[in-house]
Every structure is written in C-alpha cells, then in structure tokens.
Short mmCIF file of C-alpha atoms in Angstrom, two decimals:
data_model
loop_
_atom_site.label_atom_id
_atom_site.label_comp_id
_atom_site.label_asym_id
_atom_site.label_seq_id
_atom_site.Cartn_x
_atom_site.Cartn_y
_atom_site.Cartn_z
CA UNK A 136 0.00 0.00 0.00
CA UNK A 137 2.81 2.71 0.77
CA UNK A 138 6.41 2.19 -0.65
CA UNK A 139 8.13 4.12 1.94
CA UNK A 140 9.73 0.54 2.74
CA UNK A 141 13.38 -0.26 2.01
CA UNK A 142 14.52 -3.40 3.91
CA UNK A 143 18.59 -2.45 4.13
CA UNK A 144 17.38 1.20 5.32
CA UNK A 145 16.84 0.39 9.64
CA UNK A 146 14.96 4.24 9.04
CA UNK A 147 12.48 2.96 6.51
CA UNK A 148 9.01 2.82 7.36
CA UNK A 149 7.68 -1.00 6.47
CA UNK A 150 4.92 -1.63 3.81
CA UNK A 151 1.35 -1.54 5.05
CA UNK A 152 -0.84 -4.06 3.67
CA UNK A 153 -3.94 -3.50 5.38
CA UNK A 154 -6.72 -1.03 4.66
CA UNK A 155 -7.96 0.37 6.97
CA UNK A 156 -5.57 -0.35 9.25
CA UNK A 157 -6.27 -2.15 12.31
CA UNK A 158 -4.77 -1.18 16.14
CA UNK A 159 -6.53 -3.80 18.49
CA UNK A 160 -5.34 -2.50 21.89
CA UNK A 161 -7.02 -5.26 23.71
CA UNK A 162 -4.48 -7.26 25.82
CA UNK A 163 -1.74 -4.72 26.30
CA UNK A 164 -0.82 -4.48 30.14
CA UNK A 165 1.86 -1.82 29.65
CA UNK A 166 2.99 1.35 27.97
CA UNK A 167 5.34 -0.45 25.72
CA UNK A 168 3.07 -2.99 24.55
CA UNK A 169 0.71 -0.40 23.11
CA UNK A 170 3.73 1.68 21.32
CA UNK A 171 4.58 -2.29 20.05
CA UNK A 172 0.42 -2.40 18.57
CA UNK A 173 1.31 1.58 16.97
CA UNK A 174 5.12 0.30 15.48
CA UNK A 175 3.68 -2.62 14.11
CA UNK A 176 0.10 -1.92 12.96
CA UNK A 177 1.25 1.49 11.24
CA UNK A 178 4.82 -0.23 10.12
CA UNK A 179 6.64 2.28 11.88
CA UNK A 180 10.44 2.74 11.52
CA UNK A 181 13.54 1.32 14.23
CA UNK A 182 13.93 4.20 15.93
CA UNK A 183 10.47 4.99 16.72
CA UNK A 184 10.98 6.61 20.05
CA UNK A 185 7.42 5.48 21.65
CA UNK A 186 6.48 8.37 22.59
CA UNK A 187 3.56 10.87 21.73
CA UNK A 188 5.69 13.44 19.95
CA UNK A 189 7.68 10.50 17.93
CA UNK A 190 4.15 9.23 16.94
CA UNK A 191 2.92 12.33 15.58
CA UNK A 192 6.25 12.72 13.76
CA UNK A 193 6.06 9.18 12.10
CA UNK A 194 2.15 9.56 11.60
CA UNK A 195 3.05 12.95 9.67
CA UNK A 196 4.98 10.86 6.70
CA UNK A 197 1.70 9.27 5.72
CA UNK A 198 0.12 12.84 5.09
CA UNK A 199 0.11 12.68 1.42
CA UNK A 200 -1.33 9.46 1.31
CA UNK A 201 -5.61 8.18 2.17
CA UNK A 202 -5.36 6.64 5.31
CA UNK A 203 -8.10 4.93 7.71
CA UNK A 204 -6.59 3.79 10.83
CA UNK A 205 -9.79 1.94 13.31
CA UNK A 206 -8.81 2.25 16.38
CA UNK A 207 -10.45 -0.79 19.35
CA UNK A 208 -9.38 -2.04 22.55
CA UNK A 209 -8.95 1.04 24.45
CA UNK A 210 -11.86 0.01 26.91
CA UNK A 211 -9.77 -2.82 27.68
CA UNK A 212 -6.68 -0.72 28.87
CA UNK A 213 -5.65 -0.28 32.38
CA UNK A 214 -7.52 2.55 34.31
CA UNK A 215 -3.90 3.53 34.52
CA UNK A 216 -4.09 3.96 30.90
CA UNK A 217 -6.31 7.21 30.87
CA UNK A 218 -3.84 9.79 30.74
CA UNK A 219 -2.01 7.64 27.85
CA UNK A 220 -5.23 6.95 25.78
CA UNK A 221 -6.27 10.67 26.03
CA UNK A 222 -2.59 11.96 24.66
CA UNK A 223 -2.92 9.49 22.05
CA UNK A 224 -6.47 10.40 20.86
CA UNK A 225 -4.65 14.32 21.01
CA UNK A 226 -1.82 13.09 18.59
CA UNK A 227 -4.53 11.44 16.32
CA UNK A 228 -7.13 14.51 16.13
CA UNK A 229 -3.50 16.93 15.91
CA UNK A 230 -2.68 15.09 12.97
CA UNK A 231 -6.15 14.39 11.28
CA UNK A 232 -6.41 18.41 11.98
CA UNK A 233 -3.35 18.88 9.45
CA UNK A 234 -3.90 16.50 7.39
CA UNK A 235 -7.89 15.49 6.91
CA UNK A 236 -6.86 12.50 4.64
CA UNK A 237 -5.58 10.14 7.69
CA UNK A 238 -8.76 9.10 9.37
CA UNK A 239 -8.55 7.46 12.80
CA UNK A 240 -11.79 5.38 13.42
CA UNK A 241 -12.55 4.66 17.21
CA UNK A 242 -14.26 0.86 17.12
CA UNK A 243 -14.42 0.64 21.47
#
C-alpha cells in the first residue's frame, strides 16, 4: 500500500498491507506494549521513540497518502491507561487536523 519501505534502510518505514488499518489494543498491560500495537500496525520505523511526539512525527509521513486507521481495545486498557489513551487520541485529532486525509476510526 505505501512504498516508503526499504529493507537495508533500519529508518524505513515498512509496507502496510492492510486497509484500513487495524490497532486492536485489547491485551496490552503496559505502555510499551501499546507503542509495540502503533510500530507494528502502522509499520513504523527502528527508531520509533514510543512516545507521543515521535508518533505524531512518524504519523506525519503518511500525510500525502488516504489513510483509515480503526482504532479498538482502548476500553480494555488499564484505568492507569487514561492519561495515555487521552494523549494518544490528542496526537490522532492533531494530525487528522493537518492533514484530513488520515482518518482514525474509534471501534471501542
């Protein structure tokens, strides 16, 4: 789907072959695991720093392209989770603000 993907290149972004694309937070118990669901379901780069402000730098590459990303599993986070899950929903609406064509669909 995007071609941003070079396998010698450890900054390349890796192909996405799903559409829309699916982040299933369900199951994740800690902070890491839910940056793992972001790397992997949006085929972030290495050195994605898992972090809000790295996510809305990687999620800014895919402005030129359509993009539906559904988004479930959040009421199966950790009450811990809250501050995280509203930061992330910030970084989504930040980056659907500047860029209408990524679309971030919220399933649960």
């Amino acid at each position: 789907m995007y071609s941003r993907f070079d396998p010698s290149d450890s900054n390349s972004f890796y192909r996405i072959s799903e559409d829309p694309v699916v982040l299933d937070f369900a199951g994740c118990r800690y902070l890491g695991e839910l940056h793992q669901v972001l790397k992997k379901g949006l085929g972030l780069p290495d050195y994605y720093g898992e972090n809000w402000d790295a996510l809305w730098d990687c999620l800014w590459h895919f402005r030129d392209y359509p993009l539906t990303i559904e988004v479930s599993g959040l009421h199966d986070l950790p009450d811990a989770f809250s501050e995280e899950i509203r930061l992330m929903k910030e970084v989504f609406a930040d980056v659907h603000k500047e860029s209408p064509n990524i679309t971030f669909l919220y399933l649960s």
